[in-house]
PDB file of C-alpha atoms and ligand atoms in Angstrom:
ATOM      1  CA  MET B  42     139.054  99.150 126.050  1.00 76.00           C
ATOM      2  CA  GLU B  43     141.277  99.828 123.017  1.00 86.00           C
ATOM      3  CA  HIS B  44     144.906  98.840 123.474  1.00 92.00           C
ATOM      4  CA  GLU B  45     146.140 101.769 121.356  1.00 96.00           C
ATOM      5  CA  GLU B  46     144.418 104.292 123.643  1.00 97.00           C
ATOM      6  CA  VAL B  47     145.995 102.713 126.719  1.00 98.00           C
ATOM      7  CA  GLU B  48     149.377 102.822 124.937  1.00 98.00           C
ATOM      8  CA  LYS B  49     148.903 106.477 123.953  1.00 98.00           C
ATOM      9  CA  ALA B  50     147.817 107.430 127.480  1.00 98.00           C
ATOM     10  CA  ALA B  51     150.706 105.570 129.118  1.00 98.00           C
ATOM     11  CA  ARG B  52     153.253 107.288 126.855  1.00 98.00           C
ATOM     12  CA  LEU B  53     151.747 110.750 127.509  1.00 98.00           C
ATOM     13  CA  ILE B  54     151.893 110.132 131.276  1.00 98.00           C
ATOM     14  CA  VAL B  55     155.494 108.834 131.220  1.00 98.00           C
ATOM     15  CA  LYS B  56     156.556 111.855 129.171  1.00 98.00           C
ATOM     16  CA  ALA B  57     154.761 114.396 131.418  1.00 98.00           C
ATOM     17  CA  SER B  58     156.414 116.030 134.412  1.00 98.00           C
ATOM     18  CA  TYR B  59     153.388 116.955 136.542  1.00 98.00           C
ATOM     19  CA  VAL B  60     150.413 114.612 136.268  1.00 98.00           C
ATOM     20  CA  ILE B  61     147.260 115.236 138.291  1.00 98.00           C
ATOM     21  CA  ALA B  62     143.853 113.532 138.279  1.00 98.00           C
ATOM     22  CA  LEU B  63     140.395 115.092 138.342  1.00 98.00           C
ATOM     23  CA  VAL B  64     138.123 112.390 139.755  1.00 98.00           C
ATOM     24  CA  GLY B  65     134.331 112.080 139.786  1.00 98.00           C
ATOM     25  CA  ALA B  66     131.655 109.724 141.040  1.00 97.00           C
ATOM     26  CA  GLY B  67     132.382 107.157 138.308  1.00 98.00           C
ATOM     27  CA  MET B  68     135.606 106.295 140.133  1.00 98.00           C
ATOM     28  CA  SER B  69     133.592 104.815 143.010  1.00 98.00           C
ATOM     29  CA  VAL B  70     130.858 103.047 141.013  1.00 98.00           C
ATOM     30  CA  GLU B  71     132.853  99.798 141.214  1.00 98.00           C
ATOM     31  CA  SER B  72     132.923 100.285 144.989  1.00 98.00           C
ATOM     32  CA  GLY B  73     129.111 100.112 144.967  1.00 97.00           C
ATOM     33  CA  ILE B  74     128.463 103.864 145.199  1.00 97.00           C
ATOM     34  CA  PRO B  75     125.982 105.143 142.593  1.00 95.00           C
ATOM     35  CA  PRO B  76     126.975 108.088 140.413  1.00 96.00           C
ATOM     36  CA  PHE B  77     124.730 111.146 140.167  1.00 94.00           C
ATOM     37  CA  ARG B  78     123.991 111.381 136.439  1.00 93.00           C
ATOM     38  CA  GLY B  79     123.482 108.800 133.716  1.00 90.00           C
ATOM     39  CA  PRO B  80     122.596 105.135 134.210  1.00 92.00           C
ATOM     40  CA  GLY B  81     121.991 104.297 137.900  1.00 93.00           C
ATOM     41  CA  GLY B  82     122.605 107.916 138.921  1.00 94.00           C
ATOM     42  CA  LEU B  83     121.032 109.330 142.082  1.00 93.00           C
ATOM     43  CA  TRP B  84     119.781 112.397 140.236  1.00 92.00           C
ATOM     44  CA  THR B  85     118.468 110.086 137.530  1.00 93.00           C
ATOM     45  CA  LYS B  86     116.506 108.223 140.227  1.00 92.00           C
ATOM     46  CA  TYR B  87     115.498 111.050 142.623  1.00 89.00           C
ATOM     47  CA  GLY B  88     115.707 114.095 140.315  1.00 92.00           C
ATOM     48  CA  GLU B  89     118.254 116.920 140.625  1.00 89.00           C
ATOM     49  CA  PRO B  90     118.418 118.150 144.245  1.00 87.00           C
ATOM     50  CA  ASP B  91     117.382 121.589 145.410  1.00 86.00           C
ATOM     51  CA  MET B  92     120.018 124.038 144.093  1.00 90.00           C
ATOM     52  CA  ARG B  93     119.391 126.252 147.119  1.00 93.00           C
ATOM     53  CA  GLY B  94     120.396 123.668 149.721  1.00 92.00           C
ATOM     54  CA  TYR B  95     122.895 126.005 151.327  1.00 97.00           C
ATOM     55  CA  ASP B  96     120.423 128.893 151.544  1.00 97.00           C
ATOM     56  CA  ARG B  97     117.939 126.570 153.246  1.00 95.00           C
ATOM     57  CA  PHE B  98     120.632 125.532 155.721  1.00 96.00           C
ATOM     58  CA  LEU B  99     121.458 129.185 156.545  1.00 98.00           C
ATOM     59  CA  ALA B 100     117.753 130.044 156.936  1.00 98.00           C
ATOM     60  CA  ASP B 101     117.159 127.217 159.439  1.00 98.00           C
ATOM     61  CA  PRO B 102     120.331 125.420 160.581  1.00 97.00           C
ATOM     62  CA  LYS B 103     118.522 123.630 163.442  1.00 97.00           C
ATOM     63  CA  GLY B 104     115.811 122.351 161.089  1.00 95.00           C
ATOM     64  CA  TRP B 105     118.486 121.315 158.593  1.00 94.00           C
ATOM     65  CA  TRP B 106     120.337 119.292 161.231  1.00 95.00           C
ATOM     66  CA  GLU B 107     117.125 117.661 162.475  1.00 94.00           C
ATOM     67  CA  ALA B 108     116.256 116.598 158.912  1.00 91.00           C
ATOM     68  CA  ARG B 109     119.826 115.401 158.323  1.00 90.00           C
ATOM     69  CA  LEU B 110     119.856 113.203 161.417  1.00 88.00           C
ATOM     70  CA  LYS B 111     116.566 111.636 160.213  1.00 85.00           C
ATOM     71  CA  ARG B 112     117.924 111.490 156.624  1.00 77.00           C
ATOM     72  CA  GLU B 113     115.706 110.107 153.850  1.00 77.00           C
ATOM     73  CA  GLY B 114     115.810 109.827 150.066  1.00 77.00           C
ATOM     74  CA  TYR B 115     119.014 110.081 148.086  1.00 80.00           C
ATOM     75  CA  GLY B 116     120.980 111.243 151.129  1.00 81.00           C
ATOM     76  CA  ARG B 117     120.192 108.021 152.986  1.00 84.00           C
ATOM     77  CA  GLU B 118     121.080 105.868 149.974  1.00 85.00           C
ATOM     78  CA  LEU B 119     124.348 107.716 149.345  1.00 88.00           C
ATOM     79  CA  VAL B 120     125.480 107.631 152.989  1.00 90.00           C
ATOM     80  CA  ASP B 121     124.602 103.938 153.346  1.00 90.00           C
ATOM     81  CA  LYS B 122     126.450 102.971 150.156  1.00 92.00           C
ATOM     82  CA  ILE B 123     129.499 105.078 151.088  1.00 94.00           C
ATOM     83  CA  SER B 124     129.733 103.696 154.633  1.00 94.00           C
ATOM     84  CA  GLN B 125     129.817 100.123 153.218  1.00 95.00           C
ATOM     85  CA  ALA B 126     132.233 100.972 150.374  1.00 97.00           C
ATOM     86  CA  LYS B 127     135.845  99.824 150.031  1.00 98.00           C
ATOM     87  CA  PRO B 128     138.475 101.179 147.621  1.00 98.00           C
ATOM     88  CA  ASN B 129     138.375  99.370 144.254  1.00 98.00           C
ATOM     89  CA  PRO B 130     141.372  98.509 142.018  1.00 98.00           C
ATOM     90  CA  GLY B 131     141.111 101.977 140.465  1.00 98.00           C
ATOM     91  CA  HIS B 132     141.726 103.698 143.814  1.00 98.00           C
ATOM     92  CA  HIS B 133     144.658 101.363 144.497  1.00 98.00           C
ATOM     93  CA  ALA B 134     146.095 102.036 141.043  1.00 98.00           C
ATOM     94  CA  LEU B 135     146.098 105.816 141.686  1.00 98.00           C
ATOM     95  CA  ALA B 136     147.718 105.293 145.103  1.00 98.00           C
ATOM     96  CA  GLU B 137     150.405 103.171 143.392  1.00 98.00           C
ATOM     97  CA  LEU B 138     150.946 105.860 140.760  1.00 98.00           C
ATOM     98  CA  GLU B 139     151.444 108.423 143.557  1.00 98.00           C
ATOM     99  CA  GLY B 140     153.884 106.068 145.276  1.00 98.00           C
ATOM    100  CA  MET B 141     155.849 105.837 142.007  1.00 98.00           C
ATOM    101  CA  GLY B 142     156.139 109.638 141.995  1.00 98.00           C
ATOM    102  CA  VAL B 143     154.123 109.803 138.757  1.00 98.00           C
ATOM    103  CA  LEU B 144     150.772 111.132 140.059  1.00 98.00           C
ATOM    104  CA  LYS B 145     151.346 114.386 141.952  1.00 98.00           C
ATOM    105  CA  HIS B 146     147.816 115.144 143.154  1.00 98.00           C
ATOM    106  CA  ILE B 147     144.198 113.993 143.043  1.00 98.00           C
ATOM    107  CA  ILE B 148     141.391 116.538 142.889  1.00 98.00           C
ATOM    108  CA  THR B 149     138.338 114.524 143.817  1.00 98.00           C
ATOM    109  CA  GLN B 150     134.690 115.583 143.666  1.00 97.00           C
ATOM    110  CA  ASN B 151     133.829 112.511 145.746  1.00 98.00           C
ATOM    111  CA  VAL B 152     133.191 112.699 149.495  1.00 97.00           C
ATOM    112  CA  ASP B 153     133.731 108.963 150.137  1.00 98.00           C
ATOM    113  CA  ASN B 154     137.328 109.063 151.490  1.00 98.00           C
ATOM    114  CA  LEU B 155     138.218 106.038 149.307  1.00 98.00           C
ATOM    115  CA  HIS B 156     141.420 107.563 147.895  1.00 98.00           C
ATOM    116  CA  GLN B 157     142.796 108.010 151.427  1.00 98.00           C
ATOM    117  CA  ALA B 158     141.581 104.522 152.361  1.00 98.00           C
ATOM    118  CA  ALA B 159     143.594 103.193 149.382  1.00 98.00           C
ATOM    119  CA  GLY B 160     146.722 105.017 150.605  1.00 98.00           C
ATOM    120  CA  SER B 161     146.711 108.199 148.492  1.00 98.00           C
ATOM    121  CA  LYS B 162     148.140 111.128 150.434  1.00 98.00           C
ATOM    122  CA  LYS B 163     147.901 114.074 148.007  1.00 98.00           C
ATOM    123  CA  VAL B 164     144.130 114.440 147.808  1.00 98.00           C
ATOM    124  CA  ALA B 165     142.144 117.693 147.521  1.00 98.00           C
ATOM    125  CA  GLU B 166     138.445 117.060 148.258  1.00 98.00           C
ATOM    126  CA  ILE B 167     136.747 119.905 146.417  1.00 97.00           C
ATOM    127  CA  HIS B 168     133.285 118.826 147.580  1.00 97.00           C
ATOM    128  CA  GLY B 169     134.388 117.880 151.088  1.00 98.00           C
ATOM    129  CA  ASN B 170     134.467 114.618 152.999  1.00 98.00           C
ATOM    130  CA  LEU B 171     131.416 112.754 154.350  1.00 96.00           C
ATOM    131  CA  TYR B 172     133.289 111.805 157.555  1.00 96.00           C
ATOM    132  CA  LYS B 173     134.030 115.397 158.495  1.00 97.00           C
ATOM    133  CA  LEU B 174     132.164 118.469 159.792  1.00 98.00           C
ATOM    134  CA  ARG B 175     133.225 122.048 159.056  1.00 98.00           C
ATOM    135  CA  CYS B 176     132.701 125.458 160.669  1.00 98.00           C
ATOM    136  CA  ILE B 177     131.355 127.896 158.050  1.00 97.00           C
ATOM    137  CA  SER B 178     132.987 130.855 159.822  1.00 97.00           C
ATOM    138  CA  CYS B 179     136.576 129.771 160.510  1.00 97.00           C
ATOM    139  CA  ASN B 180     136.691 126.732 158.164  1.00 97.00           C
ATOM    140  CA  SER B 181     137.913 124.428 160.978  1.00 97.00           C
ATOM    141  CA  ARG B 182     137.193 120.767 160.258  1.00 98.00           C
ATOM    142  CA  PHE B 183     136.246 118.067 162.748  1.00 98.00           C
ATOM    143  CA  GLU B 184     135.820 114.301 162.657  1.00 97.00           C
ATOM    144  CA  ARG B 185     132.052 113.759 162.291  1.00 95.00           C
ATOM    145  CA  ASP B 186     131.845 110.787 164.680  1.00 94.00           C
ATOM    146  CA  ASP B 187     133.709 112.597 167.500  1.00 95.00           C
ATOM    147  CA  PHE B 188     131.595 115.768 167.421  1.00 96.00           C
ATOM    148  CA  PRO B 189     128.872 116.230 170.098  1.00 95.00           C
ATOM    149  CA  LEU B 190     125.419 116.689 168.527  1.00 94.00           C
ATOM    150  CA  GLU B 191     123.317 117.056 171.696  1.00 94.00           C
ATOM    151  CA  GLU B 192     122.864 120.758 170.920  1.00 95.00           C
ATOM    152  CA  LEU B 193     121.536 121.646 167.421  1.00 96.00           C
ATOM    153  CA  PRO B 194     122.791 123.402 165.450  1.00 97.00           C
ATOM    154  CA  PRO B 195     126.307 122.447 166.650  1.00 97.00           C
ATOM    155  CA  LEU B 196     128.639 125.401 167.205  1.00 98.00           C
ATOM    156  CA  CYS B 197     132.359 125.614 166.516  1.00 98.00           C
ATOM    157  CA  PRO B 198     134.522 125.106 169.628  1.00 97.00           C
ATOM    158  CA  GLN B 199     137.135 127.405 168.026  1.00 96.00           C
ATOM    159  CA  CYS B 200     135.029 130.452 167.116  1.00 98.00           C
ATOM    160  CA  GLY B 201     131.389 129.718 168.005  1.00 98.00           C
ATOM    161  CA  GLY B 202     130.375 129.701 164.331  1.00 98.00           C
ATOM    162  CA  LEU B 203     127.812 127.364 162.767  1.00 98.00           C
ATOM    163  CA  VAL B 204     129.050 123.821 162.083  1.00 98.00           C
ATOM    164  CA  LYS B 205     127.695 121.809 159.156  1.00 97.00           C
ATOM    165  CA  SER B 206     128.673 118.724 157.152  1.00 96.00           C
ATOM    166  CA  ASP B 207     131.994 119.158 155.344  1.00 98.00           C
ATOM    167  CA  GLY B 208     130.191 118.033 152.172  1.00 96.00           C
ATOM    168  CA  VAL B 209     129.681 121.105 149.965  1.00 96.00           C
ATOM    169  CA  MET B 210     126.010 121.798 149.256  1.00 94.00           C
ATOM    170  CA  PHE B 211     124.610 123.252 146.062  1.00 92.00           C
ATOM    171  CA  GLY B 212     124.881 127.032 146.357  1.00 93.00           C
ATOM    172  CA  GLU B 213     127.656 126.790 148.975  1.00 96.00           C
ATOM    173  CA  PRO B 214     131.034 128.382 148.198  1.00 96.00           C
ATOM    174  CA  ILE B 215     133.881 125.865 147.897  1.00 97.00           C
ATOM    175  CA  PRO B 216     136.010 126.269 151.075  1.00 97.00           C
ATOM    176  CA  PRO B 217     138.777 128.756 150.104  1.00 96.00           C
ATOM    177  CA  ASP B 218     141.699 126.593 151.279  1.00 96.00           C
ATOM    178  CA  VAL B 219     140.743 123.595 149.149  1.00 97.00           C
ATOM    179  CA  LEU B 220     139.778 125.709 146.109  1.00 97.00           C
ATOM    180  CA  GLU B 221     143.167 127.426 146.210  1.00 98.00           C
ATOM    181  CA  ARG B 222     144.937 124.065 146.391  1.00 98.00           C
ATOM    182  CA  CYS B 223     142.976 122.769 143.377  1.00 98.00           C
ATOM    183  CA  GLN B 224     143.830 125.876 141.376  1.00 98.00           C
ATOM    184  CA  GLU B 225     147.523 125.647 142.321  1.00 98.00           C
ATOM    185  CA  GLU B 226     147.731 121.983 141.324  1.00 98.00           C
ATOM    186  CA  THR B 227     145.904 122.625 138.052  1.00 98.00           C
ATOM    187  CA  ALA B 228     148.278 125.518 137.259  1.00 98.00           C
ATOM    188  CA  LYS B 229     151.269 123.167 137.737  1.00 98.00           C
ATOM    189  CA  CYS B 230     150.021 120.257 135.662  1.00 98.00           C
ATOM    190  CA  ASP B 231     151.111 119.318 132.141  1.00 98.00           C
ATOM    191  CA  CYS B 232     148.869 116.244 132.084  1.00 98.00           C
ATOM    192  CA  MET B 233     145.392 115.842 133.599  1.00 98.00           C
ATOM    193  CA  LEU B 234     143.576 112.521 133.959  1.00 98.00           C
ATOM    194  CA  LEU B 235     139.764 112.913 133.836  1.00 98.00           C
ATOM    195  CA  ILE B 236     138.454 109.868 135.656  1.00 98.00           C
ATOM    196  CA  GLY B 237     134.750 109.067 136.046  1.00 98.00           C
ATOM    197  CA  THR B 238     133.456 112.601 135.816  1.00 97.00           C
ATOM    198  CA  SER B 239     130.784 114.073 133.587  1.00 91.00           C
ATOM    199  CA  ALA B 240     132.725 117.334 133.914  1.00 89.00           C
ATOM    200  CA  VAL B 241     129.605 119.500 134.125  1.00 86.00           C
ATOM    201  CA  VAL B 242     129.771 120.880 137.690  1.00 87.00           C
ATOM    202  CA  TYR B 243     131.780 124.042 138.307  1.00 88.00           C
ATOM    203  CA  PRO B 244     134.315 125.039 139.514  1.00 91.00           C
ATOM    204  CA  ALA B 245     135.793 121.509 139.050  1.00 92.00           C
ATOM    205  CA  ALA B 246     134.612 121.460 135.436  1.00 92.00           C
ATOM    206  CA  ALA B 247     136.775 124.541 134.748  1.00 95.00           C
ATOM    207  CA  PHE B 248     140.041 122.785 135.644  1.00 97.00           C
ATOM    208  CA  PRO B 249     140.375 120.763 132.402  1.00 97.00           C
ATOM    209  CA  THR B 250     139.924 123.944 130.345  1.00 96.00           C
ATOM    210  CA  MET B 251     142.490 125.743 132.530  1.00 97.00           C
ATOM    211  CA  ALA B 252     144.900 122.838 132.038  1.00 98.00           C
ATOM    212  CA  MET B 253     144.405 122.803 128.260  1.00 97.00           C
ATOM    213  CA  SER B 254     144.967 126.564 128.057  1.00 97.00           C
ATOM    214  CA  GLN B 255     148.458 126.024 129.494  1.00 98.00           C
ATOM    215  CA  GLY B 256     149.211 123.220 127.038  1.00 98.00           C
ATOM    216  CA  ALA B 257     148.496 120.247 129.307  1.00 98.00           C
ATOM    217  CA  CYS B 258     147.314 116.999 127.735  1.00 98.00           C
ATOM    218  CA  LEU B 259     143.978 115.483 128.811  1.00 98.00           C
ATOM    219  CA  ILE B 260     143.368 111.763 129.229  1.00 98.00           C
ATOM    220  CA  GLU B 261     139.769 110.622 129.786  1.00 98.00           C
ATOM    221  CA  ILE B 262     138.916 107.360 131.535  1.00 98.00           C
ATOM    222  CA  ASN B 263     135.179 106.798 131.321  1.00 98.00           C
ATOM    223  CA  PRO B 264     132.915 104.108 129.810  1.00 97.00           C
ATOM    224  CA  LEU B 265     130.746 106.850 128.298  1.00 96.00           C
ATOM    225  CA  GLU B 266     131.364 109.992 126.270  1.00 96.00           C
ATOM    226  CA  THR B 267     131.493 113.374 128.078  1.00 96.00           C
ATOM    227  CA  PRO B 268     131.502 117.000 126.866  1.00 95.00           C
ATOM    228  CA  LEU B 269     135.313 116.884 127.112  1.00 96.00           C
ATOM    229  CA  SER B 270     135.903 113.649 125.184  1.00 97.00           C
ATOM    230  CA  SER B 271     136.542 115.356 121.843  1.00 96.00           C
ATOM    231  CA  ARG B 272     139.226 117.587 123.397  1.00 96.00           C
ATOM    232  CA  CYS B 273     141.151 114.748 125.048  1.00 98.00           C
ATOM    233  CA  ASP B 274     144.508 113.518 123.732  1.00 98.00           C
ATOM    234  CA  ALA B 275     143.666 109.946 124.741  1.00 98.00           C
ATOM    235  CA  VAL B 276     140.348 108.354 125.705  1.00 98.00           C
ATOM    236  CA  ILE B 277     140.140 105.004 127.481  1.00 98.00           C
ATOM    237  CA  ARG B 278     136.496 103.885 127.075  1.00 98.00           C
ATOM    238  CA  GLY B 279     136.113 101.587 130.054  1.00 98.00           C
ATOM    239  CA  PRO B 280     135.441 101.332 133.779  1.00 98.00           C
ATOM    240  CA  SER B 281     138.201 102.934 135.869  1.00 98.00           C
ATOM    241  CA  GLY B 282     138.496  99.837 138.077  1.00 98.00           C
ATOM    242  CA  GLU B 283     139.813  97.974 135.033  1.00 98.00           C
ATOM    243  CA  ALA B 284     141.374 100.794 132.997  1.00 98.00           C
ATOM    244  CA  LEU B 285     143.591 102.230 135.734  1.00 98.00           C
ATOM    245  CA  PRO B 286     145.353  98.999 136.727  1.00 98.00           C
ATOM    246  CA  THR B 287     145.932  98.279 133.007  1.00 98.00           C
ATOM    247  CA  LEU B 288     147.325 101.788 132.533  1.00 98.00           C
ATOM    248  CA  VAL B 289     149.626 101.543 135.580  1.00 98.00           C
ATOM    249  CA  LYS B 290     150.940  98.186 134.378  1.00 98.00           C
ATOM    250  CA  ARG B 291     151.874  99.679 130.987  1.00 97.00           C
ATOM    251  CA  ILE B 292     153.443 102.770 132.625  1.00 98.00           C
ATOM    252  CA  LYS B 293     155.639 100.478 134.730  1.00 97.00           C
ATOM    253  CA  GLU B 294     156.734  98.576 131.613  1.00 97.00           C
ATOM    254  CA  LEU B 295     157.584 101.787 129.760  1.00 97.00           C
ATOM    255  CA  ARG B 296     159.534 103.131 132.750  1.00 96.00           C
ATOM    256  CA  ALA B 297     161.432  99.813 132.934  1.00 95.00           C
ATOM    257  CA  GLY B 298     162.451 100.317 129.316  1.00 92.00           C
ATOM    258  CA  GLN B 299     160.172  97.672 127.831  1.00 81.00           C
ATOM    259  CA  ALA B 300     159.019  98.924 124.403  1.00 71.00           C
TER     260      ALA B 300
HETATM  261  N1  APR Z 624     134.355 104.011 135.754  1.00 53.77           N
HETATM  262  C1  APR Z 624     134.596 105.281 135.305  1.00 53.77           C
HETATM  263  N2  APR Z 624     133.614 106.183 135.042  1.00 53.77           N
HETATM  264  C2  APR Z 624     132.348 105.757 135.233  1.00 53.77           C
HETATM  265  C3  APR Z 624     132.010 104.455 135.691  1.00 53.77           C
HETATM  266  C4  APR Z 624     133.092 103.573 135.952  1.00 53.77           C
HETATM  267  N3  APR Z 624     132.874 102.314 136.382  1.00 53.77           N
HETATM  268  N4  APR Z 624     130.656 104.376 135.774  1.00 53.77           N
HETATM  269  C5  APR Z 624     130.166 105.576 135.383  1.00 53.77           C
HETATM  270  N5  APR Z 624     131.169 106.413 135.060  1.00 53.77           N
HETATM  271  C6  APR Z 624     131.110 107.798 134.589  1.00 53.77           C
HETATM  272  C7  APR Z 624     129.834 108.204 133.922  1.00 53.77           C
HETATM  273  O1  APR Z 624     129.899 107.906 132.534  1.00 53.77           O
HETATM  274  C8  APR Z 624     129.848 109.727 134.156  1.00 53.77           C
HETATM  275  O2  APR Z 624     130.549 110.393 133.124  1.00 53.77           O
HETATM  276  O3  APR Z 624     131.216 108.618 135.735  1.00 53.77           O
HETATM  277  C9  APR Z 624     130.606 109.871 135.462  1.00 53.77           C
HETATM  278  C10 APR Z 624     129.723 110.236 136.632  1.00 53.77           C
HETATM  279  O4  APR Z 624     129.217 111.519 136.397  1.00 53.77           O
HETATM  280  P1  APR Z 624     128.385 112.231 137.568  1.00 53.77           P
HETATM  281  O5  APR Z 624     127.439 111.260 138.160  1.00 53.77           O
HETATM  282  O6  APR Z 624     127.879 113.517 137.001  1.00 53.77           O
HETATM  283  O7  APR Z 624     129.484 112.494 138.684  1.00 53.77           O
HETATM  284  P2  APR Z 624     130.461 113.732 138.819  1.00 53.77           P
HETATM  285  O8  APR Z 624     131.030 114.124 137.496  1.00 53.77           O
HETATM  286  O9  APR Z 624     131.410 113.382 139.901  1.00 53.77           O
HETATM  287  O10 APR Z 624     129.470 114.895 139.359  1.00 53.77           O
HETATM  288  C11 APR Z 624     130.069 116.063 139.825  1.00 53.77           C
HETATM  289  O11 APR Z 624     127.948 116.775 140.707  1.00 53.77           O
HETATM  290  O12 APR Z 624     125.987 116.483 141.835  1.00 53.77           O
HETATM  291  C12 APR Z 624     127.279 116.885 141.960  1.00 53.77           C
HETATM  292  O13 APR Z 624     128.377 116.896 144.007  1.00 53.77           O
HETATM  293  C13 APR Z 624     128.030 116.056 142.949  1.00 53.77           C
HETATM  294  O14 APR Z 624     130.423 115.732 143.007  1.00 53.77           O
HETATM  295  C14 APR Z 624     129.269 115.601 142.192  1.00 53.77           C
HETATM  296  C15 APR Z 624     129.312 116.560 141.017  1.00 53.77           C
END
């Protein structure tokens, strides 16, 4: 991890007035959760999933729920790893940065709830949360473990609509409330941290371009190159569990007036 890049990133963040983070699966690798692409990725191991997952759910919601409750393959591995996972120093560093009033919002593509577990409050989960269920008609959300599943498919107690996992499937629209929040936060930012994301899945992958178009600076934290690396103002080539605490330490020093 080059010291100069950490220095450059820390100075850009201290100078900015509205810093947000776009977070991907890489953020949770050091919590034991595999990413999707690249080395150790679930798609690397099991192949890309069916891009019509949502259509299949709509065609046979009962069958989908029966398969889900049996769960095999990558779904089983992901759920098992997430349920055992704890926040790593990277999650704690972002929570600290929020507590300092520096980080205004996290847009996470992860469904593992680890930002909240680390104490972050301003979190938009663009791909949902593994521990929640959601009604596809009225968008109400429910705690997964409190929801009765005797009857399949489960129906919404508010409107009678179909209830599914809150996790967004391929082909499923991003819930309008969370998409709007992500767009609002992106529109306000003048500095965006890109942490552990390959930045290839839309609409999340559009946010860095939106941010750049309004003059925001981009800071990438990733051990590997991504399609956005060349457009970033600072690139910290390292694991987020190490890079973020190092970055927060330097930001504190700069804010305390230490050159
Ligand atoms: N620290 C930081 N970044 C890391 C680490 C680490 N320790 N380990 C790996 N990475 C990086 C990889 O280099 C890669 O760029 O994390 C990124 C993970 O990329 P993906 O697996 O594609 O994850 P993500 O960008 O979140 O994928 C977006 O795709 O399949 C969907 O719904 C899924 O939310 C996911 C979306």
